Coordinates of C-alpha atoms and ligand atoms in Angstrom, one line a residue:
X1 CA -158.3 61.1 12.6
X2 CA -154.5 61.3 12.5
X3 CA -154.5 61.5 16.2
X4 CA -156.2 58.1 16.4
X5 CA -154.0 56.7 13.7
X6 CA -151.0 57.9 15.7
X7 CA -152.4 56.3 18.8
X8 CA -152.9 53.1 17.0
X9 CA -149.3 53.1 15.7
X10 CA -147.7 54.4 18.8
X11 CA -145.4 51.7 20.2
X12 CA -146.4 50.3 23.6
X13 CA -143.5 49.4 25.8
X14 CA -143.0 47.7 29.1
X15 CA -139.8 46.9 31.0
X16 CA -139.6 43.3 32.2
X17 CA -137.0 41.6 34.4
X18 CA -135.9 38.0 34.5
X19 CA -136.5 36.6 38.0
X20 CA -136.1 32.9 37.4
X21 CA -132.8 31.3 38.3
X22 CA -132.9 29.5 35.0
X23 CA -133.0 32.6 32.9
X24 CA -135.4 33.0 29.9
X25 CA -134.8 29.5 28.5
X26 CA -136.2 27.5 25.7
X27 CA -139.5 26.2 27.2
X28 CA -140.8 29.6 28.6
X29 CA -139.5 31.4 25.5
X30 CA -141.5 29.0 23.3
X31 CA -144.7 29.7 25.2
X32 CA -144.0 33.4 25.0
X33 CA -143.4 33.2 21.2
X34 CA -146.6 31.1 20.8
X35 CA -148.7 33.8 22.3
X36 CA -146.8 36.6 20.5
X37 CA -147.5 34.9 17.2
X38 CA -151.3 35.1 17.8
X39 CA -151.1 38.9 17.4
X40 CA -150.6 40.5 14.0
X41 CA -148.9 43.6 15.5
X42 CA -145.1 43.9 15.7
X43 CA -143.6 42.4 18.9
X44 CA -140.0 43.1 19.6
X45 CA -137.6 42.8 22.6
X46 CA -134.9 45.3 23.1
X47 CA -132.0 44.3 25.3
X48 CA -128.8 46.3 25.6
X49 CA -128.0 47.5 22.1
X50 CA -129.9 44.7 20.4
X51 CA -133.6 44.6 19.2
X52 CA -135.0 41.2 18.2
X53 CA -138.3 39.9 16.9
X54 CA -140.2 38.3 19.7
X55 CA -142.1 36.0 17.4
X56 CA -139.0 33.9 16.8
X57 CA -137.7 31.5 19.4
X58 CA -134.0 31.6 18.3
X59 CA -133.9 35.4 18.0
X60 CA -135.2 35.7 21.6
X61 CA -132.8 33.0 22.8
X62 CA -129.9 34.8 21.1
X63 CA -130.2 37.5 23.8
X64 CA -129.2 34.9 26.4
X65 CA -131.3 36.6 29.0
X66 CA -130.3 35.6 32.5
X67 CA -131.6 36.2 36.0
X68 CA -131.3 39.9 36.9
X69 CA -131.4 41.1 33.2
X70 CA -134.1 43.6 32.2
X71 CA -135.4 44.1 28.7
X72 CA -138.0 46.2 27.0
X73 CA -141.0 44.6 25.4
X74 CA -142.3 46.7 22.5
X75 CA -145.6 46.1 20.6
X76 CA -146.7 48.2 17.7
X77 CA -149.8 48.0 15.4
X78 CA -153.2 46.3 15.7
X79 CA -154.2 45.4 19.3
X80 CA -150.7 46.5 20.5
X81 CA -151.9 47.4 24.0
X82 CA -153.7 44.1 24.5
X83 CA -150.7 42.1 23.2
X84 CA -148.4 44.0 25.6
X85 CA -150.7 43.3 28.5
X86 CA -151.2 39.6 27.7
X87 CA -147.5 39.0 27.1
X88 CA -146.6 40.8 30.3
X89 CA -149.0 38.7 32.3
X90 CA -147.8 35.5 30.7
X91 CA -144.1 36.5 31.2
X92 CA -144.7 37.1 34.9
X93 CA -146.4 33.8 35.3
X94 CA -143.7 32.0 33.4
X95 CA -141.0 33.5 35.7
X96 CA -143.0 32.6 38.8
X97 CA -143.6 29.0 37.8
X98 CA -140.2 28.3 36.3
X99 CA -138.9 26.3 39.2
X100 CA -135.4 25.1 39.0
X101 CA -135.1 21.3 39.1
X102 CA -134.2 20.7 42.7
X103 CA -130.9 18.9 43.1
X104 CA -131.6 15.4 44.2
X105 CA -130.3 14.8 47.7
X106 CA -127.3 12.5 47.6
X107 CA -126.9 9.5 49.9
X108 CA -123.6 9.3 51.6
X109 CA -120.7 7.8 49.6
X110 CA -119.5 4.6 51.2
X111 CA -117.3 2.9 48.7
X112 CA -113.6 2.3 49.0
X113 CA -112.7 2.5 45.3
X114 CA -111.9 5.7 43.5
X115 CA -114.8 7.6 42.1
X116 CA -115.8 10.5 39.9
X117 CA -118.6 12.5 41.5
X118 CA -121.4 14.0 39.6
X119 CA -124.9 15.5 39.6
X120 CA -127.8 13.1 39.7
X121 CA -130.2 13.1 36.8
X122 CA -132.2 10.0 37.7
X123 CA -131.7 7.9 40.8
X124 CA -130.8 4.2 40.7
X125 CA -127.8 1.8 40.6
X126 CA -126.2 0.2 37.6
X127 CA -123.3 -2.2 37.5
X128 CA -122.0 -2.9 34.0
X129 CA -119.2 -2.2 31.6
X130 CA -118.8 1.3 30.1
X131 CA -119.7 1.8 26.5
X132 CA -118.8 4.9 24.6
X133 CA -121.4 6.4 22.3
X134 CA -120.5 6.5 18.7
X135 CA -122.6 7.1 15.6
X136 CA -122.3 6.9 11.8
X137 CA -124.3 8.9 9.2
X138 CA -126.0 6.6 6.7
X139 CA -127.2 7.9 3.4
X140 CA -130.4 6.7 1.9
X141 CA -132.7 7.7 -0.9
X142 CA -135.2 10.4 -0.2
X143 CA -138.0 11.9 -2.3
X144 CA -138.4 14.9 -0.1
X145 CA -137.3 18.5 -0.9
X146 CA -135.8 20.5 1.9
X147 CA -139.0 22.4 2.5
X148 CA -141.0 19.2 2.6
X149 CA -138.5 17.7 5.1
X150 CA -138.8 20.8 7.2
X151 CA -142.6 20.7 7.1
X152 CA -142.7 17.0 8.0
X153 CA -140.4 17.6 11.0
X154 CA -142.5 20.4 12.3
X155 CA -145.6 18.2 12.0
X156 CA -143.9 15.4 13.7
X157 CA -143.1 17.6 16.7
X158 CA -146.7 18.9 16.7
X159 CA -147.9 15.3 17.0
X160 CA -145.3 14.5 19.7
X161 CA -146.5 17.6 21.6
X162 CA -150.1 16.4 21.4
X163 CA -149.4 12.8 22.3
X164 CA -147.3 13.7 25.3
X165 CA -150.0 15.9 26.9
X166 CA -150.5 13.3 29.6
X167 CA -147.0 13.9 31.0
X168 CA -144.6 16.7 31.7
X169 CA -142.5 16.2 28.5
X170 CA -145.1 17.9 26.2
X171 CA -143.6 21.4 26.7
X172 CA -140.3 20.1 25.3
X173 CA -141.9 19.3 22.0
X174 CA -143.7 22.6 21.8
X175 CA -140.4 24.3 22.4
X176 CA -138.6 22.3 19.8
X177 CA -141.4 22.9 17.3
X178 CA -141.3 26.7 17.8
X179 CA -137.5 26.6 17.5
X180 CA -137.5 24.6 14.3
X181 CA -140.2 26.8 12.8
X182 CA -138.1 29.8 13.6
X183 CA -134.9 28.3 12.1
X184 CA -136.8 27.1 9.1
X185 CA -138.0 30.6 8.2
X186 CA -134.4 31.7 7.7
X187 CA -133.3 28.6 5.7
X188 CA -133.8 27.8 2.1
X189 CA -131.5 24.8 2.0
X190 CA -130.0 22.2 4.3
X191 CA -126.7 24.0 4.2
X192 CA -128.4 27.2 5.4
X193 CA -130.0 25.3 8.3
X194 CA -126.7 23.6 9.2
X195 CA -124.9 27.0 9.2
X196 CA -127.6 28.6 11.2
X197 CA -127.6 25.8 13.8
X198 CA -123.8 26.0 14.0
X199 CA -123.9 29.8 14.4
X200 CA -126.7 29.9 17.0
X201 CA -125.3 27.0 19.0
X202 CA -121.9 28.6 19.1
X203 CA -123.6 31.7 20.7
X204 CA -125.0 29.5 23.4
X205 CA -121.6 28.0 24.2
X206 CA -120.7 28.6 27.8
X207 CA -124.0 30.4 28.6
X208 CA -126.7 29.2 30.9
X209 CA -128.4 27.8 27.8
X210 CA -125.5 25.7 26.8
X211 CA -127.3 22.4 27.2
X212 CA -129.9 23.6 24.6
X213 CA -127.3 23.1 21.9
X214 CA -128.3 19.4 21.8
X215 CA -131.9 20.6 20.9
X216 CA -130.5 22.4 17.9
X217 CA -128.5 19.3 16.8
X218 CA -131.6 17.2 17.4
X219 CA -133.8 19.4 15.2
X220 CA -131.1 19.3 12.4
X221 CA -131.1 15.5 12.7
X222 CA -134.9 15.3 12.5
X223 CA -134.8 17.3 9.2
X224 CA -131.9 15.3 7.8
X225 CA -133.7 12.0 8.5
X226 CA -136.4 13.1 5.9
X227 CA -133.6 13.9 3.5
X228 CA -132.2 10.4 3.7
X229 CA -129.4 11.2 6.1
X230 CA -129.9 9.0 9.1
X231 CA -127.8 8.6 12.3
X232 CA -127.0 5.0 13.0
X233 CA -126.0 4.2 16.5
X234 CA -125.2 0.7 17.6
X235 CA -125.6 -0.4 21.2
X236 CA -124.2 -3.6 22.8
X237 CA -126.7 -6.5 23.3
X238 CA -125.5 -7.1 26.8
X239 CA -126.1 -4.6 29.7
X240 CA -124.0 -1.5 29.5
X241 CA -123.5 2.0 31.0
X242 CA -123.5 4.6 28.2
X243 CA -120.8 7.3 28.2
X244 CA -121.5 10.3 26.0
X245 CA -120.9 14.0 25.9
X246 CA -124.6 14.5 25.4
X247 CA -127.5 12.7 23.8
X248 CA -130.2 14.1 21.5
X249 CA -133.6 14.3 23.3
X250 CA -135.1 12.2 20.5
X251 CA -132.6 9.3 21.2
X252 CA -133.9 8.5 24.6
X253 CA -136.9 6.6 23.4
X254 CA -134.6 4.3 21.3
X255 CA -132.1 4.0 24.1
X256 CA -134.8 2.9 26.6
X257 CA -135.5 -0.1 24.4
X258 CA -131.9 -1.3 24.6
X259 CA -130.1 -3.2 27.4
X260 CA -128.9 0.1 28.9
X261 CA -128.3 0.0 32.6
X262 CA -127.3 3.6 33.1
X263 CA -126.1 6.7 31.4
X264 CA -123.3 9.2 32.2
X265 CA -123.3 12.4 30.3
X266 CA -120.6 15.1 30.3
X267 CA -122.3 18.1 28.8
X268 CA -125.9 18.4 29.8
X269 CA -127.7 19.9 32.8
X270 CA -130.3 18.4 35.1
X271 CA -132.8 20.8 33.5
X272 CA -132.1 19.8 29.9
X273 CA -134.6 18.1 27.7
X274 CA -132.4 15.1 27.5
X275 CA -132.3 14.9 31.4
X276 CA -136.1 15.3 31.7
X277 CA -136.6 12.5 29.2
X278 CA -134.1 10.2 30.9
X279 CA -136.0 10.7 34.2
X280 CA -139.3 10.0 32.4
X281 CA -137.9 6.8 31.0
X282 CA -136.5 5.8 34.5
X283 CA -132.9 5.4 33.2
X284 CA -130.3 5.6 36.0
X285 CA -128.2 8.6 35.0
X286 CA -125.6 11.1 36.1
X287 CA -123.7 14.1 34.8
X288 CA -120.0 13.7 35.3
X289 CA -116.7 14.4 33.6
X290 CA -115.7 10.9 32.6
X291 CA -112.9 11.8 30.2
X292 CA -110.4 9.6 32.1
X293 CA -112.6 6.5 32.1
X294 CA -111.9 3.6 29.9
X295 CA -114.6 1.9 27.9
X296 CA -115.3 -1.8 28.6
X297 CA -114.3 -1.6 32.3
X298 CA -116.9 -2.6 34.8
X299 CA -118.0 0.2 37.0
X300 CA -120.6 1.1 39.5
X301 CA -122.9 3.9 38.6
X302 CA -124.5 4.8 41.9
X303 CA -127.0 7.5 41.1
X304 CA -128.2 7.5 44.8
X305 CA -124.9 9.0 46.0
X306 CA -124.0 10.6 42.7
X307 CA -120.8 8.8 41.7
X308 CA -119.2 6.5 39.1
X309 CA -117.0 4.1 41.1
X310 CA -114.2 2.9 38.7
X311 CA -112.0 0.0 39.6
X312 CA -114.4 -1.0 42.4
X313 CA -113.2 -3.5 45.0
X314 CA -115.1 -6.7 45.4
X315 CA -116.5 -5.3 48.6
X316 CA -117.8 -2.2 46.7
X317 CA -119.4 -4.5 44.1
X318 CA -121.1 -6.5 46.8
X319 CA -122.4 -3.3 48.5
X320 CA -123.7 -1.9 45.2
X321 CA -125.3 -5.3 44.3
X322 CA -127.1 -5.3 47.7
X323 CA -128.4 -1.7 47.1
X324 CA -129.5 -2.7 43.7
X325 CA -131.3 -5.7 45.0
X326 CA -133.1 -3.7 47.7
X327 CA -134.3 -1.2 45.1
X328 CA -135.5 -3.9 42.7
X329 CA -137.2 -5.8 45.6
X330 CA -139.3 -2.7 46.4
X331 CA -140.4 -2.4 42.8
X332 CA -141.0 -6.2 42.5
X333 CA -143.2 -6.2 45.6
X334 CA -145.6 -3.9 44.0
X335 CA -145.6 -5.9 40.8
X336 CA -145.8 -9.5 42.2
X337 CA -149.4 -9.0 43.1
X338 CA -150.3 -7.3 39.8
X339 CA -152.3 -10.3 38.4
X340 CA -154.2 -10.7 41.7
X341 CA -157.6 -9.1 42.2
X342 CA -157.7 -5.7 43.8
X343 CA -159.9 -6.2 46.9
X344 CA -160.3 -3.5 49.5
X345 CA -159.8 -4.1 53.2
X346 CA -163.6 -4.3 53.5
X347 CA -163.7 -7.1 50.9
X348 CA -165.0 -5.1 48.0
X349 CA -163.6 -6.3 44.6
X350 CA -162.6 -3.4 42.3
X351 CA -161.8 -3.9 38.7
X352 CA -158.6 -2.2 37.4
X353 CA -158.6 -1.7 33.6
X354 CA -156.1 0.1 31.4
X355 CA -156.1 3.2 29.2
X356 CA -154.3 2.3 26.1
X357 CA -153.4 4.0 22.8
X358 CA -152.0 1.2 20.5
X359 CA -151.0 -2.4 20.2
X360 CA -147.8 -2.0 22.3
X361 CA -149.5 -0.2 25.2
X362 CA -152.2 -2.9 25.2
X363 CA -149.5 -5.6 25.4
X364 CA -147.9 -3.6 28.3
X365 CA -151.3 -3.4 30.0
X366 CA -151.6 -7.2 29.8
X367 CA -148.1 -7.6 31.3
X368 CA -148.8 -5.1 34.0
X369 CA -151.9 -7.0 35.2
X370 CA -154.8 -5.0 33.7
X371 CA -158.1 -6.9 33.7
X372 CA -159.2 -5.3 30.5
X373 CA -159.2 -2.1 28.5
X374 CA -161.3 0.7 29.9
X375 CA -160.4 3.2 27.3
X376 CA -158.8 2.6 23.9
X377 CA -157.8 6.1 22.7
X378 CA -158.2 5.1 19.1
X379 CA -157.1 8.5 17.8
X380 CA -153.5 7.7 18.8
X381 CA -153.4 4.4 16.8
X382 CA -152.5 6.1 13.5
X383 CA -150.6 9.2 14.2
X384 CA -148.9 10.0 10.9
X385 CA -151.1 9.1 8.0
X386 CA -154.6 7.9 7.4
X387 CA -154.8 4.2 7.7
X388 CA -156.6 2.0 5.2
X389 CA -159.6 0.0 6.3
X390 CA -157.6 -3.2 6.3
X391 CA -154.8 -1.7 8.4
X392 CA -157.4 -0.5 11.0
X393 CA -159.0 -3.9 11.2
X394 CA -155.7 -5.6 11.7
X395 CA -154.7 -3.2 14.6
X396 CA -158.1 -3.5 16.3
X397 CA -158.0 -7.3 16.0
X398 CA -154.6 -7.5 17.6
X399 CA -155.7 -5.5 20.5
X400 CA -159.1 -7.3 20.9
X401 CA -157.4 -10.7 21.2
X402 CA -155.6 -9.6 24.3
X403 CA -158.6 -9.0 26.6
X404 CA -162.3 -10.0 27.1
X405 CA -163.3 -6.7 28.7
X406 CA -162.8 -4.0 26.0
X407 CA -164.0 -0.5 25.6
X408 CA -163.1 1.4 22.5
X409 CA -163.7 5.1 22.1
X410 CA -164.5 6.5 18.6
X411 CA -162.0 9.1 17.3
X412 CA -161.6 12.0 19.8
X413 CA -160.0 14.6 17.6
X414 CA -160.0 18.3 18.1
X415 CA -159.1 20.5 21.1
X416 CA -155.8 19.3 22.3
X417 CA -155.7 16.3 19.9
X418 CA -154.7 16.9 16.3
X419 CA -153.9 14.5 13.5
X420 CA -151.8 15.7 10.6
X421 CA -154.2 14.0 8.1
X422 CA -157.4 15.6 9.4
X423 CA -157.9 19.2 8.5
X424 CA -160.1 20.9 11.1
X425 CA -160.9 24.5 10.6
X426 CA -158.9 26.9 12.8
X427 CA -161.1 28.0 15.7
X428 CA -160.8 30.6 18.4
X429 CA -161.9 28.1 21.1
X430 CA -161.0 24.7 19.8
X431 CA -161.9 23.0 23.1
X432 CA -165.4 24.3 22.6
X433 CA -165.6 23.6 18.9
X434 CA -165.4 20.6 16.6
X435 CA -164.3 17.9 18.9
X436 CA -165.0 14.2 19.7
X437 CA -168.5 13.1 18.6
X438 CA -169.0 16.4 16.7
X439 CA -166.8 14.9 14.0
X440 CA -169.7 12.5 13.2
X441 CA -171.3 15.6 11.5
X442 CA -168.1 17.2 10.0
X443 CA -166.2 14.1 8.9
X444 CA -168.8 11.3 8.5
X445 CA -166.7 9.3 6.0
X446 CA -163.8 9.0 8.5
X447 CA -166.0 7.9 11.4
X448 CA -168.0 5.5 9.2
X449 CA -164.8 3.8 8.1
X450 CA -163.6 3.5 11.7
X451 CA -166.9 2.0 12.8
X452 CA -166.9 -0.4 9.9
X453 CA -163.3 -1.5 10.9
X454 CA -164.3 -1.9 14.6
X455 CA -167.4 -4.0 13.7
X456 CA -165.4 -6.2 11.3
X457 CA -162.6 -6.7 13.9
X458 CA -165.0 -7.4 16.7
X459 CA -166.8 -10.3 14.9
X460 CA -169.2 -12.0 17.3
X461 CA -167.6 -10.8 20.5
X462 CA -168.8 -8.4 23.1
X463 CA -167.3 -5.0 22.9
X464 CA -168.2 -1.6 24.4
X465 CA -168.2 1.4 22.0
X466 CA -168.0 4.7 23.7
X467 CA -168.6 8.2 22.2
X468 CA -166.5 11.1 23.4
X469 CA -167.6 14.6 24.3
X470 CA -171.3 13.8 24.4
X471 CA -173.3 16.8 25.7
X472 CA -176.9 15.8 25.0
X473 CA -179.1 12.7 24.8
X474 CA -179.9 13.5 21.2
X475 CA -176.2 13.6 20.3
X476 CA -175.9 10.1 21.7
X477 CA -179.0 8.8 19.9
X478 CA -177.8 10.2 16.6
X479 CA -174.3 8.7 17.0
X480 CA -175.7 5.3 17.8
X481 CA -178.1 5.5 14.9
X482 CA -175.2 6.5 12.7
X483 CA -173.3 3.4 13.9
X484 CA -176.3 1.2 13.3
X485 CA -176.6 2.5 9.7
X486 CA -173.0 1.7 9.0
X487 CA -173.6 -1.8 10.3
X488 CA -176.7 -2.2 8.1
X489 CA -175.0 -0.9 5.0
X490 CA -172.2 -3.5 5.3
X491 CA -174.6 -6.2 6.6
X492 CA -172.8 -6.6 9.9
X493 CA -174.4 -7.9 13.0
X494 CA -173.7 -5.7 16.0
X495 CA -176.3 -7.0 18.4
X496 CA -173.6 -8.1 20.8
X497 CA -172.1 -4.6 21.1
X498 CA -172.9 -2.1 23.8
X499 CA -172.9 1.7 23.4
X500 CA -172.0 4.2 26.1
X501 CA -170.7 7.7 26.7
X502 CA -167.8 9.4 28.2
X503 CA -169.0 11.9 30.8
X504 CA -166.8 14.9 30.1
X505 CA -169.3 17.7 29.6
X506 CA -171.1 19.1 32.7
X507 CA -174.5 19.2 30.9
X508 CA -174.6 15.4 31.2
X509 CA -174.7 15.7 35.0
X510 CA -178.2 17.1 34.7
X511 CA -179.4 14.5 32.1
X512 CA -178.4 11.2 33.7
X513 CA -182.0 10.0 34.3
X514 CA -182.7 10.3 30.6
X515 CA -179.4 8.9 29.6
X516 CA -180.1 5.8 31.8
X517 CA -182.9 4.9 29.3
X518 CA -180.6 4.8 26.3
X519 CA -177.0 4.1 27.2
X520 CA -175.4 0.8 28.3
X521 CA -172.6 2.3 30.4
X522 CA -170.8 5.4 31.4
X523 CA -167.1 6.3 31.7
X524 CA -166.2 9.4 33.5
X525 CA -163.4 11.4 31.8
X526 CA -162.2 13.5 34.7
X527 CA -159.5 15.2 32.6
X528 CA -162.0 16.9 30.4
X529 CA -164.8 17.1 33.0
X530 CA -162.4 19.1 35.2
X531 CA -161.5 21.4 32.3
X532 CA -165.2 22.1 31.5
X533 CA -166.3 22.4 35.1
X534 CA -163.8 25.1 35.9
X535 CA -163.6 26.6 32.3
X536 CA -159.8 26.2 32.4
X537 CA -158.2 24.7 29.3
X538 CA -156.4 21.5 30.3
X539 CA -153.3 22.5 28.4
X540 CA -153.3 26.2 29.5
X541 CA -149.7 27.2 30.1
X542 CA -150.4 29.2 33.2
X543 CA -153.9 28.4 34.5
X544 CA -154.2 25.1 36.4
X545 CA -157.6 23.7 37.6
X546 CA -157.5 21.9 41.0
X547 CA -157.8 18.3 39.8
X548 CA -158.6 17.2 43.4
X549 CA -161.3 19.8 44.0
X550 CA -164.3 18.7 46.2
X551 CA -166.5 20.0 43.3
X552 CA -165.2 17.2 41.1
X553 CA -166.0 14.6 43.8
X554 CA -169.5 16.1 44.2
X555 CA -170.0 15.8 40.5
X556 CA -169.0 12.1 40.6
X557 CA -171.2 11.5 43.6
X558 CA -174.2 13.1 41.7
X559 CA -173.5 10.7 38.8
X560 CA -173.2 7.6 41.0
X561 CA -176.5 8.5 42.8
X562 CA -178.5 8.8 39.6
X563 CA -176.9 6.3 37.2
X564 CA -178.5 2.9 36.8
X565 CA -175.9 1.7 34.3
X566 CA -172.3 0.7 35.1
X567 CA -169.8 3.5 35.7
X568 CA -166.1 3.5 35.4
X569 CA -163.5 6.3 35.8
X570 CA -160.9 6.7 33.1
X571 CA -159.4 10.1 33.7
X572 CA -156.1 10.6 35.5
X573 CA -157.9 10.9 38.8
X574 CA -158.4 7.1 38.7
X575 CA -154.7 6.5 39.5
X576 CA -154.4 9.3 42.0
X577 CA -153.3 7.9 45.4
X578 CA -155.3 10.5 47.4
X579 CA -158.4 10.1 45.2
X580 CA -158.7 6.3 45.1
X581 CA -160.1 5.9 48.7
X582 CA -162.6 8.7 48.1
X583 CA -163.8 7.3 44.7
X584 CA -164.3 3.8 46.3
X585 CA -166.2 5.4 49.1
X586 CA -168.5 7.1 46.5
X587 CA -169.3 3.6 45.1
X588 CA -167.0 3.5 42.1
X589 CA -166.2 -0.1 41.3
X590 CA -164.1 0.2 38.1
X591 CA -161.0 2.3 37.5
X592 CA -159.1 2.6 34.2
X593 CA -155.5 3.8 34.5
X594 CA -152.4 4.0 32.3
X595 CA -150.7 0.6 32.0
X596 CA -147.7 1.5 34.2
X597 CA -150.1 2.5 37.0
X598 CA -152.0 -0.7 37.1
X599 CA -150.0 -2.6 39.8
X600 CA -149.7 0.5 42.0
X601 CA -153.4 1.3 41.7
X602 CA -154.3 -2.3 42.7
X603 CA -152.0 -1.9 45.7
X604 CA -153.7 1.4 46.7
X605 CA -157.1 -0.3 46.5
X606 CA -155.9 -3.1 48.8
X607 CA -155.0 -0.6 51.4
X608 CA -158.1 1.5 51.0
Ligands
PEP1 C1 -160.7 12.4 30.0 O1 -161.0 13.4 29.4 O2 -160.6 12.3 31.3 C2 -160.2 11.2 29.2 C3 -159.9 10.1 29.8 O3 -160.1 11.4 27.9 P1 -158.8 12.2 27.2 O4 -157.8 12.5 28.3 O5 -158.3 11.2 26.2 O6 -159.4 13.4 26.6
MG2 MG1 -161.4 13.5 27.3

């Protein structure tokens, strides 16, 4: 007996080496920690004379592990062997996949004026006066305790992680969430947290992880905001090029909404979260030491050749203006035809709709030339707290007035989509658990209220209602019956509404003939369909399904052949350059894409 007990308690060890040029930095560390935390056994990392807990992001980061370093992973206790094996596999994959951001190739410098050279974050040209970043801390009243502020900040990052699943910035929020959780466990008060942030960021100073110091400050700021201490930054209301040592990742969203023409940062790296977000927002930006530059002077920020040209000659200004105009003309060309129909070279007219999440993205969709909404992801409308019936009606009404062709999906919660005000039970396989239409059973009150709001907002107009994650005809019939009962209870006429399904679960492929008899339309959700066809979680950190696999096109072909009701595609595949001609060949006539992809998708169709 004691032999087995000993065996169970015997520490398992493995020597691992850092092979990535980036070292073991925040994003891979966060994924490693996420996995370590799923095991109840002890997981530690020993490096040189230090041993740290591997379930804490900042303890692991404090080791500053760089390329060439080797450390020992130690697991001890329940399932220690399995934990060691899984963490080892994940670590190897993280190292293999952690590609360094390639330096953007610079165009040749051709200005006469003096310049400061730098590293390109995001290409483009900006000509504007320089403006130095300053901020003030403003004190407001707050009802939250430190622990509540911490909890709210972690939740906020969880929601950001969920809502950014569609782009490559999601991992930043997961990393920040893990980091804050870890810092929070060691802090009882704001002062504790401030001291900890100060201490840990000091340790990063001058290391490869130096640029992560802004993440620490960002997290501190997030918590402070809930305690009534807000950062107030003012920006000019005419175009400007922002000069700053660094920016908080969370500031980029706000900055993108100002008149900013470009950004020059002194202390970040092309790999930092701030840089990734600047690229995502399409803001022309550079890393350069601008200490000697004077605010308010007009400069050229040429992030094609990687330079800030100060005191530019009139010739230089002309040259930069020409380059800027060329760049804008290319973008404009794609967008000039955005309100025109998308007709293929063979004369087939294809409808291009938009996938939207809220009133703002619906407005953007309209401006970008969308012909309607093919997917309203209603779960993203109210991210922080449960909306009242009136608030829901108002939001739906605002969106419904923008277009005639409208498809709204009932709440698709579960799996990768969480809402802080809906408590779903913790499941081992959430993607195969309580998700989408299955909430009709578990949370009928929530769904009934949403349907009531949709019916009231849609008053006498055609609208398509779509149920997510349908896997059987009975499930659809029950959901439709549920909707009809809600309408009857509130004496609402829904005769003008159509009911359809998302095709996301492979079982539907074999049931199309029966579905034809009951549904009004189909929308193929290729994101989930791919996940379920290949049994690879769409958010899996290391496994990636082939989103352009012939199997997926065969599945779509099978649907098109059997369906007698209209079909659209609303997954990411619909905007994929390589996929569009194939989809049109298969007979797809409606594509629904994100608002910013509408003009480009129309252009692809015209050339297909
Ligand atoms: C899909 O699964 O393809 C889809 C469009 O839905 P979501 O990405 O919102 O799950
Ligand atoms: Mg889906």
